mmCIF file of C-alpha atoms in Angstrom:
data_model
loop_
_atom_site.group_PDB
_atom_site.id
_atom_site.type_symbol
_atom_site.label_atom_id
_atom_site.label_comp_id
_atom_site.label_asym_id
_atom_site.label_seq_id
_atom_site.Cartn_x
_atom_site.Cartn_y
_atom_site.Cartn_z
ATOM 1 C CA MET A 516 49.770 217.904 110.686
ATOM 2 C CA ALA A 517 49.515 215.502 113.623
ATOM 3 C CA ALA A 518 47.094 213.343 111.644
ATOM 4 C CA ALA A 519 49.562 213.156 108.754
ATOM 5 C CA VAL A 520 52.325 212.062 111.126
ATOM 6 C CA THR A 521 50.212 209.352 112.746
ATOM 7 C CA ARG A 522 49.266 207.950 109.333
ATOM 8 C CA ARG A 523 52.879 207.509 108.250
ATOM 9 C CA VAL A 524 53.636 203.926 107.368
ATOM 10 C CA VAL A 525 57.168 202.583 107.232
ATOM 11 C CA LEU A 526 58.185 200.315 104.360
ATOM 12 C CA SER A 527 59.063 197.493 106.696
ATOM 13 C CA LEU A 528 55.756 197.902 108.541
ATOM 14 C CA LEU A 529 53.211 198.032 105.752
ATOM 15 C CA VAL A 530 50.957 195.935 107.934
ATOM 16 C CA PRO A 531 51.420 197.704 111.267
ATOM 17 C CA LEU A 532 50.165 194.801 113.324
ATOM 18 C CA ALA A 533 51.713 192.637 115.982
ATOM 19 C CA LEU A 534 50.656 189.020 116.296
ATOM 20 C CA GLY A 535 50.620 187.704 119.779
ATOM 21 C CA ALA A 536 48.680 186.146 122.593
ATOM 22 C CA CYS A 537 47.317 189.539 123.599
ATOM 23 C CA GLY A 538 45.580 189.982 120.251
ATOM 24 C CA THR A 539 46.132 192.470 117.466
ATOM 25 C CA ALA A 540 47.869 195.760 118.163
ATOM 26 C CA ALA A 541 49.056 198.614 115.988
ATOM 27 C CA THR A 542 52.827 199.029 115.849
ATOM 28 C CA PRO A 543 53.997 202.663 115.803
ATOM 29 C CA ALA A 544 56.335 203.776 113.035
ATOM 30 C CA PRO A 545 59.754 205.010 114.141
ATOM 31 C CA THR A 546 60.150 208.753 113.784
ATOM 32 C CA GLY A 547 62.336 210.161 111.035
ATOM 33 C CA THR A 548 61.511 207.409 108.515
ATOM 34 C CA GLN A 549 60.130 207.897 105.024
ATOM 35 C CA ALA A 550 56.374 207.641 104.589
ATOM 36 C CA VAL A 551 55.112 205.318 101.862
ATOM 37 C CA ALA A 552 53.472 208.238 100.051
ATOM 38 C CA GLU A 553 56.874 209.969 99.731
ATOM 39 C CA ILE A 554 58.560 207.130 97.792
ATOM 40 C CA GLN A 555 59.386 207.985 94.185
ATOM 41 C CA ALA A 556 59.307 205.340 91.454
ATOM 42 C CA GLY A 557 61.450 206.969 88.766
ATOM 43 C CA SER A 558 60.548 207.314 85.101
ATOM 44 C CA SER A 559 61.228 203.834 83.703
ATOM 45 C CA PHE A 560 58.195 201.509 83.577
ATOM 46 C CA ASN A 561 56.334 199.045 81.382
ATOM 47 C CA GLU A 562 52.678 198.209 80.710
ATOM 48 C CA THR A 563 52.520 195.701 83.566
ATOM 49 C CA ASP A 564 53.726 198.304 86.073
ATOM 50 C CA VAL A 565 50.982 200.682 84.967
ATOM 51 C CA MET A 566 48.260 198.029 84.947
ATOM 52 C CA PHE A 567 49.290 196.731 88.373
ATOM 53 C CA LEU A 568 49.093 200.180 89.917
ATOM 54 C CA GLN A 569 45.800 201.045 88.196
ATOM 55 C CA MET A 570 44.202 197.775 89.272
ATOM 56 C CA LEU A 571 45.562 198.078 92.802
ATOM 57 C CA SER A 572 44.218 201.647 92.999
ATOM 58 C CA TYR A 573 40.751 200.289 92.200
ATOM 59 C CA HIS A 574 41.298 197.492 94.714
ATOM 60 C CA GLN A 575 42.496 199.871 97.462
ATOM 61 C CA LYS A 576 39.432 202.090 97.097
ATOM 62 C CA GLN A 577 37.245 199.036 97.647
ATOM 63 C CA GLY A 578 39.381 198.034 100.625
ATOM 64 C CA LEU A 579 39.053 201.487 102.171
ATOM 65 C CA GLU A 580 35.292 201.304 101.831
ATOM 66 C CA MET A 581 35.140 197.876 103.459
ATOM 67 C CA THR A 582 37.553 198.627 106.290
ATOM 68 C CA SER A 583 35.787 201.920 107.061
ATOM 69 C CA THR A 584 32.590 199.938 107.547
ATOM 70 C CA ALA A 585 34.370 197.342 109.680
ATOM 71 C CA ALA A 586 35.982 200.011 111.860
ATOM 72 C CA THR A 587 32.508 201.104 112.955
ATOM 73 C CA ARG A 588 30.415 197.913 112.688
ATOM 74 C CA ALA A 589 32.717 195.079 113.798
ATOM 75 C CA THR A 590 31.857 193.586 117.167
ATOM 76 C CA SER A 591 35.305 192.063 117.753
ATOM 77 C CA PRO A 592 37.806 194.617 119.135
ATOM 78 C CA GLN A 593 40.603 192.729 117.355
ATOM 79 C CA LEU A 594 38.783 192.988 114.042
ATOM 80 C CA LYS A 595 38.210 196.725 114.556
ATOM 81 C CA THR A 596 41.916 197.204 115.244
ATOM 82 C CA LEU A 597 42.823 195.181 112.164
ATOM 83 C CA ALA A 598 40.398 197.156 109.987
ATOM 84 C CA GLU A 599 41.756 200.492 111.235
ATOM 85 C CA ALA A 600 45.373 199.420 110.653
ATOM 86 C CA VAL A 601 44.620 198.128 107.147
ATOM 87 C CA ARG A 602 42.699 201.305 106.336
ATOM 88 C CA ALA A 603 45.636 203.528 107.371
ATOM 89 C CA THR A 604 48.114 201.405 105.414
ATOM 90 C CA GLU A 605 46.043 201.269 102.238
ATOM 91 C CA ALA A 606 45.238 204.993 102.332
ATOM 92 C CA ASP A 607 48.976 205.775 102.326
ATOM 93 C CA GLU A 608 49.605 203.215 99.598
ATOM 94 C CA LEU A 609 46.822 204.690 97.476
ATOM 95 C CA THR A 610 48.366 208.165 97.711
ATOM 96 C CA MET A 611 51.690 206.718 96.560
ATOM 97 C CA ILE A 612 50.108 204.699 93.731
ATOM 98 C CA GLN A 613 48.213 207.677 92.358
ATOM 99 C CA GLY A 614 51.315 209.844 92.636
ATOM 100 C CA TRP A 615 53.374 207.399 90.594
ATOM 101 C CA LEU A 616 50.717 207.063 87.892
ATOM 102 C CA THR A 617 50.366 210.843 87.669
ATOM 103 C CA GLN A 618 54.145 211.233 87.344
ATOM 104 C CA TRP A 619 54.090 208.682 84.536
ATOM 105 C CA GLY A 620 51.283 210.567 82.769
ATOM 106 C CA LYS A 621 48.892 207.630 83.160
ATOM 107 C CA PRO A 622 45.267 207.529 84.386
ATOM 108 C CA THR A 623 44.988 206.761 88.100
ATOM 109 C CA THR A 624 42.139 204.299 87.548
ATOM 110 C CA ALA A 625 41.827 201.146 85.464
ATOM 111 C CA ASP A 626 39.567 201.068 82.420
ATOM 112 C CA PRO A 627 36.463 199.136 83.555
ATOM 113 C CA ALA A 628 36.270 197.137 80.292
ATOM 114 C CA ALA A 629 36.831 193.584 81.521
ATOM 115 C CA GLY A 630 38.406 192.384 78.264
ATOM 116 C CA LEU A 631 41.330 194.766 78.700
ATOM 117 C CA HIS A 632 42.380 193.026 81.902
ATOM 118 C CA ALA A 633 42.154 189.367 80.887
ATOM 119 C CA ASP A 634 45.940 189.028 80.686
ATOM 120 C CA HIS A 635 46.327 190.594 84.135
ATOM 121 C CA GLY A 636 43.890 188.398 86.033
ATOM 122 C CA GLY A 637 40.923 190.719 85.596
ATOM 123 C CA LEU A 638 39.731 193.590 87.735
ATOM 124 C CA PRO A 639 39.238 192.919 91.460
ATOM 125 C CA ALA A 640 36.357 190.503 91.863
ATOM 126 C CA THR A 641 34.679 192.123 94.864
ATOM 127 C CA GLY A 642 31.438 193.634 93.610
ATOM 128 C CA PRO A 643 29.785 196.889 94.722
ATOM 129 C CA ALA A 644 26.694 194.966 95.885
ATOM 130 C CA GLU A 645 28.815 192.756 98.161
ATOM 131 C CA ILE A 646 30.520 195.794 99.671
ATOM 132 C CA LYS A 647 27.194 197.579 100.178
ATOM 133 C CA ALA A 648 25.762 194.479 101.864
ATOM 134 C CA LEU A 649 28.263 194.982 104.692
ATOM 135 C CA THR A 650 26.341 198.101 105.697
ATOM 136 C CA THR A 651 23.044 196.238 106.068
ATOM 137 C CA VAL A 652 23.985 192.774 107.346
ATOM 138 C CA SER A 653 22.848 192.172 110.928
ATOM 139 C CA PRO A 654 25.330 193.144 113.663
ATOM 140 C CA SER A 655 25.574 189.534 114.819
ATOM 141 C CA SER A 656 26.568 188.415 111.305
ATOM 142 C CA PHE A 657 28.845 191.312 110.394
ATOM 143 C CA ASP A 658 32.218 189.979 111.535
ATOM 144 C CA THR A 659 31.820 186.689 109.662
ATOM 145 C CA ALA A 660 30.474 188.416 106.535
ATOM 146 C CA PHE A 661 33.346 190.913 106.531
ATOM 147 C CA LEU A 662 36.042 188.317 107.114
ATOM 148 C CA ASN A 663 34.742 186.068 104.323
ATOM 149 C CA LEU A 664 34.595 188.965 101.861
ATOM 150 C CA PHE A 665 37.858 190.615 102.857
ATOM 151 C CA LEU A 666 39.814 187.356 102.821
ATOM 152 C CA ALA A 667 38.902 186.874 99.151
ATOM 153 C CA HIS A 668 39.597 190.547 98.479
ATOM 154 C CA GLN A 669 43.111 190.404 99.911
ATOM 155 C CA HIS A 670 43.873 187.140 98.100
ATOM 156 C CA ASN A 671 43.156 189.087 94.914
ATOM 157 C CA ALA A 672 45.812 191.665 95.892
ATOM 158 C CA ILE A 673 48.325 188.845 96.386
ATOM 159 C CA GLU A 674 47.593 187.588 92.869
ATOM 160 C CA MET A 675 48.027 191.071 91.381
ATOM 161 C CA ALA A 676 51.325 191.484 93.226
ATOM 162 C CA HIS A 677 52.566 188.183 91.790
ATOM 163 C CA LEU A 678 51.846 189.382 88.243
ATOM 164 C CA GLU A 679 53.841 192.557 88.895
ATOM 165 C CA THR A 680 56.849 190.771 90.380
ATOM 166 C CA THR A 681 56.820 188.373 87.419
ATOM 167 C CA ASN A 682 56.293 190.798 84.523
ATOM 168 C CA GLY A 683 56.877 194.329 85.815
ATOM 169 C CA SER A 684 60.052 196.290 85.091
ATOM 170 C CA ASN A 685 60.035 199.250 87.488
ATOM 171 C CA LYS A 686 62.261 198.486 90.478
ATOM 172 C CA GLU A 687 60.156 200.374 93.024
ATOM 173 C CA ALA A 688 56.865 198.977 91.692
ATOM 174 C CA LYS A 689 58.218 195.434 91.944
ATOM 175 C CA ALA A 690 59.523 196.091 95.463
ATOM 176 C CA PHE A 691 56.119 197.528 96.369
ATOM 177 C CA ALA A 692 54.412 194.426 94.932
ATOM 178 C CA ASN A 693 56.591 192.249 97.169
ATOM 179 C CA ARG A 694 55.570 194.324 100.191
ATOM 180 C CA VAL A 695 51.906 194.084 99.166
ATOM 181 C CA ARG A 696 52.167 190.306 98.915
ATOM 182 C CA GLU A 697 53.854 189.972 102.305
ATOM 183 C CA SER A 698 51.507 192.381 104.087
ATOM 184 C CA ARG A 699 48.337 190.839 102.643
ATOM 185 C CA GLN A 700 49.560 187.380 103.530
ATOM 186 C CA GLY A 701 49.986 188.651 107.088
ATOM 187 C CA GLU A 702 46.465 190.066 107.046
ATOM 188 C CA VAL A 703 45.085 186.778 105.750
ATOM 189 C CA ARG A 704 46.783 184.925 108.623
ATOM 190 C CA GLN A 705 45.286 187.372 111.110
ATOM 191 C CA MET A 706 41.815 187.040 109.612
ATOM 192 C CA LEU A 707 41.994 183.242 109.656
ATOM 193 C CA LYS A 708 43.033 183.437 113.285
ATOM 194 C CA LEU A 709 40.024 185.632 114.052
ATOM 195 C CA MET A 710 37.690 183.296 112.163
ATOM 196 C CA ASN A 711 38.975 180.259 114.021
ATOM 197 C CA GLY A 712 39.278 181.961 117.410
#
């Protein structure tokens, strides 16, 4: 139960990080607030809403794999903190995404046929081989390799969110897409800061 409470993520804190001179720090969620995974989307949706959530589900699973590796292999304490915060956020988001798709009677994963996603920007571009390479790259090269890969990965989430806010119809899905865009932009800024630090 305690683990579930600590993983709660508040809507306004989807990236629970504080930027500052002291580095990156996790920001605790106020008690008594609604967890992301508890948000309900309602029953009205269109094809874009479904595709966005299915593609983001695929994307989040990749992100969880990458951030889990970074949480153990990163040499920078700030990068480890960032990876752990992103992992907690995206795990909660993934639970919510899959819950919405299940409620809508839709598959929780995107069809891997690339042609089906051409109008939606395609499936996330991060390949399994690139993700696996993070487990074997030398310790001295890990932080740079992770940051380069994860920057591109999170840019892809921003693009997917833009498609949803432009063409989606479900109010909660569009609001979620806006939060995804803002949080990933914040992560990108943090990663650029780490790369240039």
